[in-house]
mmCIF file with all atom_site columns, C-alpha atoms and ligand atoms in Angstrom:
data_model
loop_
_atom_site.group_PDB
_atom_site.id
_atom_site.type_symbol
_atom_site.label_atom_id
_atom_site.label_alt_id
_atom_site.label_comp_id
_atom_site.label_asym_id
_atom_site.label_entity_id
_atom_site.label_seq_id
_atom_site.pdbx_PDB_ins_code
_atom_site.Cartn_x
_atom_site.Cartn_y
_atom_site.Cartn_z
_atom_site.occupancy
_atom_site.B_iso_or_equiv
_atom_site.pdbx_formal_charge
_atom_site.auth_seq_id
_atom_site.auth_comp_id
_atom_site.auth_asym_id
_atom_site.auth_atom_id
_atom_site.pdbx_PDB_model_num
ATOM   1   C CA  . MET Q 1 1   ? -15.143 -11.052 -8.336  1.00 94.00 ? 1   MET Q CA  1
ATOM   2   C CA  . ILE Q 1 2   ? -15.235 -7.227  -8.580  1.00 96.00 ? 2   ILE Q CA  1
ATOM   3   C CA  . LEU Q 1 3   ? -11.612 -6.230  -8.765  1.00 94.00 ? 3   LEU Q CA  1
ATOM   4   C CA  . VAL Q 1 4   ? -10.642 -2.772  -7.662  1.00 95.00 ? 4   VAL Q CA  1
ATOM   5   C CA  . GLY Q 1 5   ? -7.125  -1.133  -7.126  1.00 94.00 ? 5   GLY Q CA  1
ATOM   6   C CA  . LEU Q 1 6   ? -6.677  1.365   -3.986  1.00 95.00 ? 6   LEU Q CA  1
ATOM   7   C CA  . THR Q 1 7   ? -3.844  3.769   -4.008  1.00 92.00 ? 7   THR Q CA  1
ATOM   8   C CA  . GLY Q 1 8   ? -2.840  6.798   -2.406  1.00 94.00 ? 8   GLY Q CA  1
ATOM   9   C CA  . GLY Q 1 9   ? 0.338   8.573   -1.107  1.00 93.00 ? 9   GLY Q CA  1
ATOM   10  C CA  . ILE Q 1 10  ? 1.663   7.908   2.309   1.00 94.00 ? 10  ILE Q CA  1
ATOM   11  C CA  . GLY Q 1 11  ? -0.725  9.675   4.740   1.00 96.00 ? 11  GLY Q CA  1
ATOM   12  C CA  . SER Q 1 12  ? -3.569  10.213  2.193   1.00 97.00 ? 12  SER Q CA  1
ATOM   13  C CA  . GLY Q 1 13  ? -5.809  7.820   4.220   1.00 97.00 ? 13  GLY Q CA  1
ATOM   14  C CA  . LYS Q 1 14  ? -5.619  4.695   2.188   1.00 95.00 ? 14  LYS Q CA  1
ATOM   15  C CA  . SER Q 1 15  ? -5.237  2.212   5.247   1.00 95.00 ? 15  SER Q CA  1
ATOM   16  C CA  . THR Q 1 16  ? -8.344  3.925   6.794   1.00 97.00 ? 16  THR Q CA  1
ATOM   17  C CA  . VAL Q 1 17  ? -10.229 3.620   3.684   1.00 98.00 ? 17  VAL Q CA  1
ATOM   18  C CA  . SER Q 1 18  ? -9.064  -0.054  3.206   1.00 97.00 ? 18  SER Q CA  1
ATOM   19  C CA  . ALA Q 1 19  ? -10.290 -0.897  6.670   1.00 97.00 ? 19  ALA Q CA  1
ATOM   20  C CA  . LEU Q 1 20  ? -13.656 0.778   5.862   1.00 98.00 ? 20  LEU Q CA  1
ATOM   21  C CA  . LEU Q 1 21  ? -13.914 -1.119  2.700   1.00 98.00 ? 21  LEU Q CA  1
ATOM   22  C CA  . ALA Q 1 22  ? -13.141 -4.546  4.674   1.00 98.00 ? 22  ALA Q CA  1
ATOM   23  C CA  . ALA Q 1 23  ? -15.874 -3.559  7.070   1.00 98.00 ? 23  ALA Q CA  1
ATOM   24  C CA  . LYS Q 1 24  ? -18.270 -3.719  4.154   1.00 98.00 ? 24  LYS Q CA  1
ATOM   25  C CA  . GLY Q 1 25  ? -17.214 -7.068  3.143   1.00 97.00 ? 25  GLY Q CA  1
ATOM   26  C CA  . ALA Q 1 26  ? -14.476 -6.445  0.635   1.00 98.00 ? 26  ALA Q CA  1
ATOM   27  C CA  . THR Q 1 27  ? -11.549 -8.865  0.553   1.00 97.00 ? 27  THR Q CA  1
ATOM   28  C CA  . VAL Q 1 28  ? -8.363  -6.705  0.891   1.00 96.00 ? 28  VAL Q CA  1
ATOM   29  C CA  . ILE Q 1 29  ? -5.042  -8.063  -0.514  1.00 94.00 ? 29  ILE Q CA  1
ATOM   30  C CA  . ASP Q 1 30  ? -2.484  -5.755  1.191   1.00 94.00 ? 30  ASP Q CA  1
ATOM   31  C CA  . ALA Q 1 31  ? 1.013   -5.964  -0.530  1.00 92.00 ? 31  ALA Q CA  1
ATOM   32  C CA  . ASP Q 1 32  ? 2.816   -4.468  2.511   1.00 91.00 ? 32  ASP Q CA  1
ATOM   33  C CA  . ALA Q 1 33  ? 1.203   -7.041  4.834   1.00 94.00 ? 33  ALA Q CA  1
ATOM   34  C CA  . ILE Q 1 34  ? 1.972   -9.631  2.430   1.00 95.00 ? 34  ILE Q CA  1
ATOM   35  C CA  . THR Q 1 35  ? 5.389   -8.574  2.475   1.00 95.00 ? 35  THR Q CA  1
ATOM   36  C CA  . ARG Q 1 36  ? 5.814   -8.634  6.093   1.00 96.00 ? 36  ARG Q CA  1
ATOM   37  C CA  . GLU Q 1 37  ? 4.256   -12.153 6.471   1.00 97.00 ? 37  GLU Q CA  1
ATOM   38  C CA  . LEU Q 1 38  ? 6.733   -13.615 3.819   1.00 97.00 ? 38  LEU Q CA  1
ATOM   39  C CA  . GLN Q 1 39  ? 9.651   -11.855 5.785   1.00 97.00 ? 39  GLN Q CA  1
ATOM   40  C CA  . ALA Q 1 40  ? 8.693   -13.425 9.060   1.00 98.00 ? 40  ALA Q CA  1
ATOM   41  C CA  . PRO Q 1 41  ? 11.519  -16.134 10.651  1.00 97.00 ? 41  PRO Q CA  1
ATOM   42  C CA  . GLY Q 1 42  ? 11.420  -19.408 8.982   1.00 96.00 ? 42  GLY Q CA  1
ATOM   43  C CA  . GLN Q 1 43  ? 9.959   -18.097 5.594   1.00 97.00 ? 43  GLN Q CA  1
ATOM   44  C CA  . PRO Q 1 44  ? 12.347  -18.663 2.670   1.00 97.00 ? 44  PRO Q CA  1
ATOM   45  C CA  . VAL Q 1 45  ? 12.270  -15.026 1.587   1.00 98.00 ? 45  VAL Q CA  1
ATOM   46  C CA  . LEU Q 1 46  ? 13.883  -14.137 4.930   1.00 98.00 ? 46  LEU Q CA  1
ATOM   47  C CA  . THR Q 1 47  ? 16.432  -16.881 4.496   1.00 98.00 ? 47  THR Q CA  1
ATOM   48  C CA  . ALA Q 1 48  ? 17.226  -15.641 0.894   1.00 98.00 ? 48  ALA Q CA  1
ATOM   49  C CA  . ILE Q 1 49  ? 17.673  -11.921 2.517   1.00 98.00 ? 49  ILE Q CA  1
ATOM   50  C CA  . VAL Q 1 50  ? 19.893  -13.243 5.126   1.00 98.00 ? 50  VAL Q CA  1
ATOM   51  C CA  . ASP Q 1 51  ? 22.112  -15.551 2.439   1.00 98.00 ? 51  ASP Q CA  1
ATOM   52  C CA  . ARG Q 1 52  ? 22.324  -11.981 0.429   1.00 97.00 ? 52  ARG Q CA  1
ATOM   53  C CA  . PHE Q 1 53  ? 22.963  -9.448  3.228   1.00 97.00 ? 53  PHE Q CA  1
ATOM   54  C CA  . GLY Q 1 54  ? 24.113  -11.219 6.158   1.00 97.00 ? 54  GLY Q CA  1
ATOM   55  C CA  . GLU Q 1 55  ? 23.060  -12.138 9.658   1.00 96.00 ? 55  GLU Q CA  1
ATOM   56  C CA  . GLY Q 1 56  ? 23.502  -8.471  10.429  1.00 96.00 ? 56  GLY Q CA  1
ATOM   57  C CA  . VAL Q 1 57  ? 20.017  -7.698  8.996   1.00 97.00 ? 57  VAL Q CA  1
ATOM   58  C CA  . LEU Q 1 58  ? 18.581  -9.834  11.858  1.00 98.00 ? 58  LEU Q CA  1
ATOM   59  C CA  . THR Q 1 59  ? 17.546  -8.689  15.331  1.00 97.00 ? 59  THR Q CA  1
ATOM   60  C CA  . ASP Q 1 60  ? 18.569  -10.483 18.388  1.00 96.00 ? 60  ASP Q CA  1
ATOM   61  C CA  . ASP Q 1 61  ? 15.113  -12.174 18.145  1.00 96.00 ? 61  ASP Q CA  1
ATOM   62  C CA  . GLY Q 1 62  ? 15.912  -13.485 14.580  1.00 96.00 ? 62  GLY Q CA  1
ATOM   63  C CA  . GLU Q 1 63  ? 13.388  -11.012 13.013  1.00 97.00 ? 63  GLU Q CA  1
ATOM   64  C CA  . LEU Q 1 64  ? 14.252  -8.887  10.256  1.00 98.00 ? 64  LEU Q CA  1
ATOM   65  C CA  . ASP Q 1 65  ? 15.740  -5.488  11.253  1.00 98.00 ? 65  ASP Q CA  1
ATOM   66  C CA  . ARG Q 1 66  ? 13.667  -3.483  8.632   1.00 95.00 ? 66  ARG Q CA  1
ATOM   67  C CA  . PRO Q 1 67  ? 15.221  -0.011  9.370   1.00 93.00 ? 67  PRO Q CA  1
ATOM   68  C CA  . GLY Q 1 68  ? 18.711  -1.720  9.283   1.00 95.00 ? 68  GLY Q CA  1
ATOM   69  C CA  . LEU Q 1 69  ? 18.026  -3.324  5.809   1.00 96.00 ? 69  LEU Q CA  1
ATOM   70  C CA  . ALA Q 1 70  ? 16.656  -0.039  4.593   1.00 93.00 ? 70  ALA Q CA  1
ATOM   71  C CA  . SER Q 1 71  ? 19.782  1.775   5.578   1.00 94.00 ? 71  SER Q CA  1
ATOM   72  C CA  . ILE Q 1 72  ? 21.814  -0.693  3.524   1.00 95.00 ? 72  ILE Q CA  1
ATOM   73  C CA  . VAL Q 1 73  ? 19.686  -0.464  0.355   1.00 95.00 ? 73  VAL Q CA  1
ATOM   74  C CA  . PHE Q 1 74  ? 19.117  3.250   0.667   1.00 87.00 ? 74  PHE Q CA  1
ATOM   75  C CA  . GLY Q 1 75  ? 21.208  4.822   -1.924  1.00 87.00 ? 75  GLY Q CA  1
ATOM   76  C CA  . ASP Q 1 76  ? 22.759  1.559   -3.188  1.00 95.00 ? 76  ASP Q CA  1
ATOM   77  C CA  . ASP Q 1 77  ? 20.937  0.685   -6.301  1.00 95.00 ? 77  ASP Q CA  1
ATOM   78  C CA  . GLU Q 1 78  ? 22.540  -2.675  -6.822  1.00 97.00 ? 78  GLU Q CA  1
ATOM   79  C CA  . ALA Q 1 79  ? 21.642  -3.798  -3.150  1.00 97.00 ? 79  ALA Q CA  1
ATOM   80  C CA  . LEU Q 1 80  ? 18.066  -2.347  -3.845  1.00 96.00 ? 80  LEU Q CA  1
ATOM   81  C CA  . ARG Q 1 81  ? 17.788  -4.326  -6.922  1.00 96.00 ? 81  ARG Q CA  1
ATOM   82  C CA  . ALA Q 1 82  ? 18.892  -7.704  -5.323  1.00 97.00 ? 82  ALA Q CA  1
ATOM   83  C CA  . LEU Q 1 83  ? 16.459  -7.103  -2.398  1.00 97.00 ? 83  LEU Q CA  1
ATOM   84  C CA  . ASN Q 1 84  ? 13.593  -6.450  -4.813  1.00 94.00 ? 84  ASN Q CA  1
ATOM   85  C CA  . ALA Q 1 85  ? 14.673  -9.407  -6.854  1.00 96.00 ? 85  ALA Q CA  1
ATOM   86  C CA  . ILE Q 1 86  ? 14.019  -11.534 -3.568  1.00 97.00 ? 86  ILE Q CA  1
ATOM   87  C CA  . VAL Q 1 87  ? 10.855  -9.967  -2.383  1.00 95.00 ? 87  VAL Q CA  1
ATOM   88  C CA  . HIS Q 1 88  ? 9.056   -8.841  -5.323  1.00 92.00 ? 88  HIS Q CA  1
ATOM   89  C CA  . PRO Q 1 89  ? 8.547   -12.011 -7.083  1.00 92.00 ? 89  PRO Q CA  1
ATOM   90  C CA  . ALA Q 1 90  ? 7.521   -13.812 -3.974  1.00 94.00 ? 90  ALA Q CA  1
ATOM   91  C CA  . VAL Q 1 91  ? 4.857   -11.109 -3.102  1.00 92.00 ? 91  VAL Q CA  1
ATOM   92  C CA  . GLY Q 1 92  ? 3.567   -11.358 -6.696  1.00 90.00 ? 92  GLY Q CA  1
ATOM   93  C CA  . VAL Q 1 93  ? 3.118   -15.110 -6.295  1.00 92.00 ? 93  VAL Q CA  1
ATOM   94  C CA  . GLU Q 1 94  ? 1.132   -14.648 -3.033  1.00 93.00 ? 94  GLU Q CA  1
ATOM   95  C CA  . ILE Q 1 95  ? -0.874  -11.848 -4.544  1.00 90.00 ? 95  ILE Q CA  1
ATOM   96  C CA  . ALA Q 1 96  ? -1.877  -14.099 -7.562  1.00 89.00 ? 96  ALA Q CA  1
ATOM   97  C CA  . ARG Q 1 97  ? -2.751  -17.045 -5.186  1.00 93.00 ? 97  ARG Q CA  1
ATOM   98  C CA  . ARG Q 1 98  ? -5.063  -14.982 -3.311  1.00 92.00 ? 98  ARG Q CA  1
ATOM   99  C CA  . LEU Q 1 99  ? -6.638  -13.731 -6.491  1.00 91.00 ? 99  LEU Q CA  1
ATOM   100 C CA  . GLU Q 1 100 ? -7.171  -16.935 -7.805  1.00 91.00 ? 100 GLU Q CA  1
ATOM   101 C CA  . ALA Q 1 101 ? -8.839  -17.953 -4.452  1.00 93.00 ? 101 ALA Q CA  1
ATOM   102 C CA  . ALA Q 1 102 ? -11.383 -14.991 -4.788  1.00 92.00 ? 102 ALA Q CA  1
ATOM   103 C CA  . ALA Q 1 103 ? -11.775 -15.624 -8.693  1.00 89.00 ? 103 ALA Q CA  1
ATOM   104 C CA  . GLY Q 1 104 ? -15.287 -16.948 -9.446  1.00 88.00 ? 104 GLY Q CA  1
ATOM   105 C CA  . THR Q 1 105 ? -16.779 -15.508 -6.307  1.00 92.00 ? 105 THR Q CA  1
ATOM   106 C CA  . ASP Q 1 106 ? -19.161 -12.567 -6.507  1.00 92.00 ? 106 ASP Q CA  1
ATOM   107 C CA  . GLY Q 1 107 ? -17.256 -10.764 -3.765  1.00 96.00 ? 107 GLY Q CA  1
ATOM   108 C CA  . VAL Q 1 108 ? -15.125 -7.431  -4.127  1.00 97.00 ? 108 VAL Q CA  1
ATOM   109 C CA  . VAL Q 1 109 ? -11.524 -7.794  -3.880  1.00 96.00 ? 109 VAL Q CA  1
ATOM   110 C CA  . VAL Q 1 110 ? -9.547  -4.577  -3.253  1.00 96.00 ? 110 VAL Q CA  1
ATOM   111 C CA  . LEU Q 1 111 ? -5.885  -4.598  -4.267  1.00 93.00 ? 111 LEU Q CA  1
ATOM   112 C CA  . ASP Q 1 112 ? -3.902  -2.285  -1.846  1.00 90.00 ? 112 ASP Q CA  1
ATOM   113 C CA  . VAL Q 1 113 ? -0.572  -2.484  -3.659  1.00 82.00 ? 113 VAL Q CA  1
ATOM   114 C CA  . PRO Q 1 114 ? 1.594   0.807   -3.206  1.00 69.00 ? 114 PRO Q CA  1
ATOM   115 C CA  . LEU Q 1 115 ? 3.486   0.624   -6.694  1.00 66.00 ? 115 LEU Q CA  1
ATOM   116 C CA  . LEU Q 1 116 ? -0.089  0.037   -8.551  1.00 56.00 ? 116 LEU Q CA  1
ATOM   117 C CA  . VAL Q 1 117 ? 0.265   3.419   -10.253 1.00 49.00 ? 117 VAL Q CA  1
ATOM   118 C CA  . GLU Q 1 118 ? 3.890   3.066   -10.744 1.00 50.00 ? 118 GLU Q CA  1
ATOM   119 C CA  . SER Q 1 119 ? 3.391   -0.665  -11.847 1.00 51.00 ? 119 SER Q CA  1
ATOM   120 C CA  . GLY Q 1 120 ? 0.698   0.293   -14.386 1.00 50.00 ? 120 GLY Q CA  1
ATOM   121 C CA  . ARG Q 1 121 ? -1.444  -2.907  -13.851 1.00 57.00 ? 121 ARG Q CA  1
ATOM   122 C CA  . ASP Q 1 122 ? -4.466  -2.671  -16.013 1.00 65.00 ? 122 ASP Q CA  1
ATOM   123 C CA  . ASP Q 1 123 ? -6.811  -5.663  -15.119 1.00 76.00 ? 123 ASP Q CA  1
ATOM   124 C CA  . MET Q 1 124 ? -8.796  -3.803  -12.619 1.00 89.00 ? 124 MET Q CA  1
ATOM   125 C CA  . ALA Q 1 125 ? -12.536 -2.633  -13.042 1.00 93.00 ? 125 ALA Q CA  1
ATOM   126 C CA  . ALA Q 1 126 ? -11.504 0.801   -11.362 1.00 94.00 ? 126 ALA Q CA  1
ATOM   127 C CA  . LEU Q 1 127 ? -8.709  2.247   -9.724  1.00 93.00 ? 127 LEU Q CA  1
ATOM   128 C CA  . VAL Q 1 128 ? -9.707  4.312   -6.496  1.00 96.00 ? 128 VAL Q CA  1
ATOM   129 C CA  . VAL Q 1 129 ? -7.393  6.970   -5.517  1.00 96.00 ? 129 VAL Q CA  1
ATOM   130 C CA  . VAL Q 1 130 ? -7.528  8.361   -1.979  1.00 97.00 ? 130 VAL Q CA  1
ATOM   131 C CA  . ASP Q 1 131 ? -6.541  12.108  -2.465  1.00 98.00 ? 131 ASP Q CA  1
ATOM   132 C CA  . VAL Q 1 132 ? -5.086  14.667  -0.009  1.00 98.00 ? 132 VAL Q CA  1
ATOM   133 C CA  . GLU Q 1 133 ? -2.682  17.542  -0.439  1.00 97.00 ? 133 GLU Q CA  1
ATOM   134 C CA  . PRO Q 1 134 ? 0.752   16.510  0.760   1.00 97.00 ? 134 PRO Q CA  1
ATOM   135 C CA  . ASP Q 1 135 ? 0.723   19.310  3.361   1.00 97.00 ? 135 ASP Q CA  1
ATOM   136 C CA  . VAL Q 1 136 ? -2.308  17.668  5.149   1.00 98.00 ? 136 VAL Q CA  1
ATOM   137 C CA  . ALA Q 1 137 ? -0.787  14.174  4.664   1.00 98.00 ? 137 ALA Q CA  1
ATOM   138 C CA  . VAL Q 1 138 ? 2.458   15.464  6.474   1.00 98.00 ? 138 VAL Q CA  1
ATOM   139 C CA  . GLU Q 1 139 ? 0.356   17.038  9.214   1.00 98.00 ? 139 GLU Q CA  1
ATOM   140 C CA  . ARG Q 1 140 ? -1.398  14.020  9.967   1.00 98.00 ? 140 ARG Q CA  1
ATOM   141 C CA  . LEU Q 1 141 ? 1.682   11.817  9.781   1.00 97.00 ? 141 LEU Q CA  1
ATOM   142 C CA  . GLU Q 1 142 ? 3.320   14.018  12.164  1.00 97.00 ? 142 GLU Q CA  1
ATOM   143 C CA  . ARG Q 1 143 ? 0.343   14.113  14.555  1.00 97.00 ? 143 ARG Q CA  1
ATOM   144 C CA  . ASP Q 1 144 ? -0.868  10.359  14.460  1.00 96.00 ? 144 ASP Q CA  1
ATOM   145 C CA  . ARG Q 1 145 ? 2.315   8.414   13.557  1.00 95.00 ? 145 ARG Q CA  1
ATOM   146 C CA  . GLY Q 1 146 ? 5.091   10.528  15.094  1.00 95.00 ? 146 GLY Q CA  1
ATOM   147 C CA  . MET Q 1 147 ? 6.787   11.091  11.946  1.00 96.00 ? 147 MET Q CA  1
ATOM   148 C CA  . THR Q 1 148 ? 9.054   13.953  11.515  1.00 97.00 ? 148 THR Q CA  1
ATOM   149 C CA  . ALA Q 1 149 ? 7.962   16.476  8.610   1.00 97.00 ? 149 ALA Q CA  1
ATOM   150 C CA  . GLU Q 1 150 ? 11.299  15.938  7.149   1.00 97.00 ? 150 GLU Q CA  1
ATOM   151 C CA  . ASP Q 1 151 ? 10.921  12.178  7.007   1.00 95.00 ? 151 ASP Q CA  1
ATOM   152 C CA  . ALA Q 1 152 ? 7.466   12.552  5.626   1.00 97.00 ? 152 ALA Q CA  1
ATOM   153 C CA  . TRP Q 1 153 ? 8.207   14.863  3.033   1.00 97.00 ? 153 TRP Q CA  1
ATOM   154 C CA  . ALA Q 1 154 ? 11.304  12.644  1.844   1.00 95.00 ? 154 ALA Q CA  1
ATOM   155 C CA  . ARG Q 1 155 ? 8.793   9.593   1.639   1.00 92.00 ? 155 ARG Q CA  1
ATOM   156 C CA  . ILE Q 1 156 ? 6.428   11.523  -0.341  1.00 95.00 ? 156 ILE Q CA  1
ATOM   157 C CA  . ALA Q 1 157 ? 9.247   12.692  -2.751  1.00 95.00 ? 157 ALA Q CA  1
ATOM   158 C CA  . ARG Q 1 158 ? 9.836   8.979   -3.453  1.00 89.00 ? 158 ARG Q CA  1
ATOM   159 C CA  . GLN Q 1 159 ? 6.298   8.131   -4.362  1.00 90.00 ? 159 GLN Q CA  1
ATOM   160 C CA  . ALA Q 1 160 ? 4.522   8.845   -7.641  1.00 90.00 ? 160 ALA Q CA  1
ATOM   161 C CA  . SER Q 1 161 ? 3.060   12.532  -7.467  1.00 93.00 ? 161 SER Q CA  1
ATOM   162 C CA  . ARG Q 1 162 ? -0.388  13.426  -6.554  1.00 95.00 ? 162 ARG Q CA  1
ATOM   163 C CA  . ALA Q 1 163 ? -0.969  14.494  -10.181 1.00 96.00 ? 163 ALA Q CA  1
ATOM   164 C CA  . GLU Q 1 164 ? 0.221   11.203  -11.500 1.00 93.00 ? 164 GLU Q CA  1
ATOM   165 C CA  . ARG Q 1 165 ? -1.983  9.328   -9.171  1.00 92.00 ? 165 ARG Q CA  1
ATOM   166 C CA  . LEU Q 1 166 ? -5.111  11.632  -9.982  1.00 95.00 ? 166 LEU Q CA  1
ATOM   167 C CA  . ALA Q 1 167 ? -4.442  11.200  -13.547 1.00 94.00 ? 167 ALA Q CA  1
ATOM   168 C CA  . ARG Q 1 168 ? -4.913  7.339   -13.598 1.00 91.00 ? 168 ARG Q CA  1
ATOM   169 C CA  . ALA Q 1 169 ? -7.957  7.600   -11.024 1.00 94.00 ? 169 ALA Q CA  1
ATOM   170 C CA  . ASP Q 1 170 ? -11.448 6.236   -12.086 1.00 96.00 ? 170 ASP Q CA  1
ATOM   171 C CA  . ILE Q 1 171 ? -12.672 6.972   -8.596  1.00 98.00 ? 171 ILE Q CA  1
ATOM   172 C CA  . VAL Q 1 172 ? -11.311 9.747   -6.366  1.00 98.00 ? 172 VAL Q CA  1
ATOM   173 C CA  . ILE Q 1 173 ? -11.908 9.848   -2.461  1.00 98.00 ? 173 ILE Q CA  1
ATOM   174 C CA  . ASP Q 1 174 ? -11.224 13.331  -1.451  1.00 98.00 ? 174 ASP Q CA  1
ATOM   175 C CA  . ASN Q 1 175 ? -10.061 13.180  2.158   1.00 98.00 ? 175 ASN Q CA  1
ATOM   176 C CA  . HIS Q 1 176 ? -9.686  16.748  3.122   1.00 98.00 ? 176 HIS Q CA  1
ATOM   177 C CA  . GLY Q 1 177 ? -12.524 16.512  5.460   1.00 98.00 ? 177 GLY Q CA  1
ATOM   178 C CA  . ASP Q 1 178 ? -13.104 14.965  8.699   1.00 98.00 ? 178 ASP Q CA  1
ATOM   179 C CA  . ARG Q 1 179 ? -13.518 11.214  9.373   1.00 98.00 ? 179 ARG Q CA  1
ATOM   180 C CA  . ALA Q 1 180 ? -17.339 11.515  9.090   1.00 98.00 ? 180 ALA Q CA  1
ATOM   181 C CA  . GLU Q 1 181 ? -16.914 12.909  5.786   1.00 98.00 ? 181 GLU Q CA  1
ATOM   182 C CA  . LEU Q 1 182 ? -14.645 10.388  4.650   1.00 98.00 ? 182 LEU Q CA  1
ATOM   183 C CA  . GLU Q 1 183 ? -16.869 7.748   5.965   1.00 98.00 ? 183 GLU Q CA  1
ATOM   184 C CA  . ALA Q 1 184 ? -19.777 9.104   3.836   1.00 98.00 ? 184 ALA Q CA  1
ATOM   185 C CA  . ARG Q 1 185 ? -17.748 9.100   0.694   1.00 98.00 ? 185 ARG Q CA  1
ATOM   186 C CA  . VAL Q 1 186 ? -16.727 5.612   1.226   1.00 98.00 ? 186 VAL Q CA  1
ATOM   187 C CA  . ASP Q 1 187 ? -20.462 4.568   1.587   1.00 98.00 ? 187 ASP Q CA  1
ATOM   188 C CA  . GLU Q 1 188 ? -20.950 6.258   -1.987  1.00 98.00 ? 188 GLU Q CA  1
ATOM   189 C CA  . VAL Q 1 189 ? -18.120 4.722   -3.415  1.00 98.00 ? 189 VAL Q CA  1
ATOM   190 C CA  . TRP Q 1 190 ? -18.865 1.231   -2.028  1.00 98.00 ? 190 TRP Q CA  1
ATOM   191 C CA  . ARG Q 1 191 ? -22.316 1.683   -3.971  1.00 98.00 ? 191 ARG Q CA  1
ATOM   192 C CA  . GLU Q 1 192 ? -20.173 2.709   -7.095  1.00 98.00 ? 192 GLU Q CA  1
ATOM   193 C CA  . ILE Q 1 193 ? -17.784 -0.450  -6.696  1.00 98.00 ? 193 ILE Q CA  1
ATOM   194 C CA  . LEU Q 1 194 ? -20.867 -2.786  -6.540  1.00 98.00 ? 194 LEU Q CA  1
ATOM   195 C CA  . ALA Q 1 195 ? -22.138 -1.418  -9.855  1.00 97.00 ? 195 ALA Q CA  1
ATOM   196 C CA  . LEU Q 1 196 ? -18.719 -2.271  -11.711 1.00 97.00 ? 196 LEU Q CA  1
ATOM   197 C CA  . PRO Q 1 197 ? -18.449 -5.351  -13.811 1.00 94.00 ? 197 PRO Q CA  1
ATOM   198 C CA  . PRO Q 1 198 ? -17.126 -8.337  -12.494 1.00 92.00 ? 198 PRO Q CA  1
ATOM   199 C CA  . VAL Q 1 199 ? -14.102 -10.300 -13.876 1.00 87.00 ? 199 VAL Q CA  1
HETATM 200 P P1  . ADP T 2 .   ? -2.008  5.847   4.506   1.00 84.20 ? 1   ADP T P1  1
HETATM 201 O O1  . ADP T 2 .   ? -2.262  4.521   4.883   1.00 84.20 ? 1   ADP T O1  1
HETATM 202 O O2  . ADP T 2 .   ? -2.672  6.433   3.260   1.00 84.20 ? 1   ADP T O2  1
HETATM 203 O O3  . ADP T 2 .   ? -0.556  6.314   5.060   1.00 84.20 ? 1   ADP T O3  1
HETATM 204 P P2  . ADP T 2 .   ? -3.712  6.416   7.057   1.00 84.20 ? 1   ADP T P2  1
HETATM 205 O O4  . ADP T 2 .   ? -5.038  5.908   6.686   1.00 84.20 ? 1   ADP T O4  1
HETATM 206 O O5  . ADP T 2 .   ? -2.895  5.648   7.911   1.00 84.20 ? 1   ADP T O5  1
HETATM 207 O O6  . ADP T 2 .   ? -2.975  6.748   5.716   1.00 84.20 ? 1   ADP T O6  1
HETATM 208 O O7  . ADP T 2 .   ? -4.024  7.861   7.498   1.00 84.20 ? 1   ADP T O7  1
HETATM 209 C C1  . ADP T 2 .   ? -2.833  8.680   8.053   1.00 84.20 ? 1   ADP T C1  1
HETATM 210 C C2  . ADP T 2 .   ? -3.321  9.300   9.455   1.00 84.20 ? 1   ADP T C2  1
HETATM 211 O O8  . ADP T 2 .   ? -4.374  10.144  9.245   1.00 84.20 ? 1   ADP T O8  1
HETATM 212 C C3  . ADP T 2 .   ? -3.822  8.199   10.218  1.00 84.20 ? 1   ADP T C3  1
HETATM 213 O O9  . ADP T 2 .   ? -3.375  8.301   11.572  1.00 84.20 ? 1   ADP T O9  1
HETATM 214 C C4  . ADP T 2 .   ? -5.414  8.342   10.385  1.00 84.20 ? 1   ADP T C4  1
HETATM 215 O O10 . ADP T 2 .   ? -6.037  7.919   11.413  1.00 84.20 ? 1   ADP T O10 1
HETATM 216 C C5  . ADP T 2 .   ? -5.423  9.685   9.883   1.00 84.20 ? 1   ADP T C5  1
HETATM 217 N N1  . ADP T 2 .   ? -6.580  10.268  9.004   1.00 84.20 ? 1   ADP T N1  1
HETATM 218 C C6  . ADP T 2 .   ? -7.014  9.696   7.934   1.00 84.20 ? 1   ADP T C6  1
HETATM 219 N N2  . ADP T 2 .   ? -8.182  10.367  7.496   1.00 84.20 ? 1   ADP T N2  1
HETATM 220 C C7  . ADP T 2 .   ? -8.281  11.305  8.260   1.00 84.20 ? 1   ADP T C7  1
HETATM 221 C C8  . ADP T 2 .   ? -9.338  12.172  8.354   1.00 84.20 ? 1   ADP T C8  1
HETATM 222 N N3  . ADP T 2 .   ? -10.195 12.422  7.313   1.00 84.20 ? 1   ADP T N3  1
HETATM 223 N N4  . ADP T 2 .   ? -9.162  13.219  9.359   1.00 84.20 ? 1   ADP T N4  1
HETATM 224 C C9  . ADP T 2 .   ? -8.353  13.220  10.341  1.00 84.20 ? 1   ADP T C9  1
HETATM 225 N N5  . ADP T 2 .   ? -7.374  12.117  10.189  1.00 84.20 ? 1   ADP T N5  1
HETATM 226 C C10 . ADP T 2 .   ? -7.362  11.300  9.349   1.00 84.20 ? 1   ADP T C10 1
#
């Protein structure tokens, strides 16, 4: 497989790029999606979360109340560590399982893991960074996702900075232009990816 990482700050266009790459045939391993799957009712991860934080973190339907849980761990380092100790290993195992399934194929695998830069993984052929100025990201998040500017800026402040991400990038996708420009750039990047060494 050709293994590449994909990262970008919130609102950078990472999900859009990820979908464009998937449409070209890449297998996308999306850590956020895996996290949501593993937190579904009946999954051991959700049981462990309820054991630690109580039934109060469930909605009436028995689903995880994400905003409720977020407000419990926000500003409480010990609670956050406990939550991460439940969720991160399980997500890691599932990512490894999916990588294993793709190993030995000649397909492109895109690791879409938000903490890629923070975690300093180094087993990828290239790290692709979707880059946009925070001002533009906030504008798009307000316009398309109904987020308040305040919330968007707070989330950006909790992530790696634009400069930190760019410093680690092998391939940069500049997303300051319109969608057609983004698609054209992804076409170019796809050709670059296909020329990378497989692992
Ligand atoms: P991320 O996954 O990085 O948070 P998204 O891919 O969801 O970002 O993009 C944030 C928002 O901006 C989405 O609503 C998306 O449709 C929109 N968007 C992404 N790229 C562009 C672009 N080049 N022009 C206009 N809107 C864009």
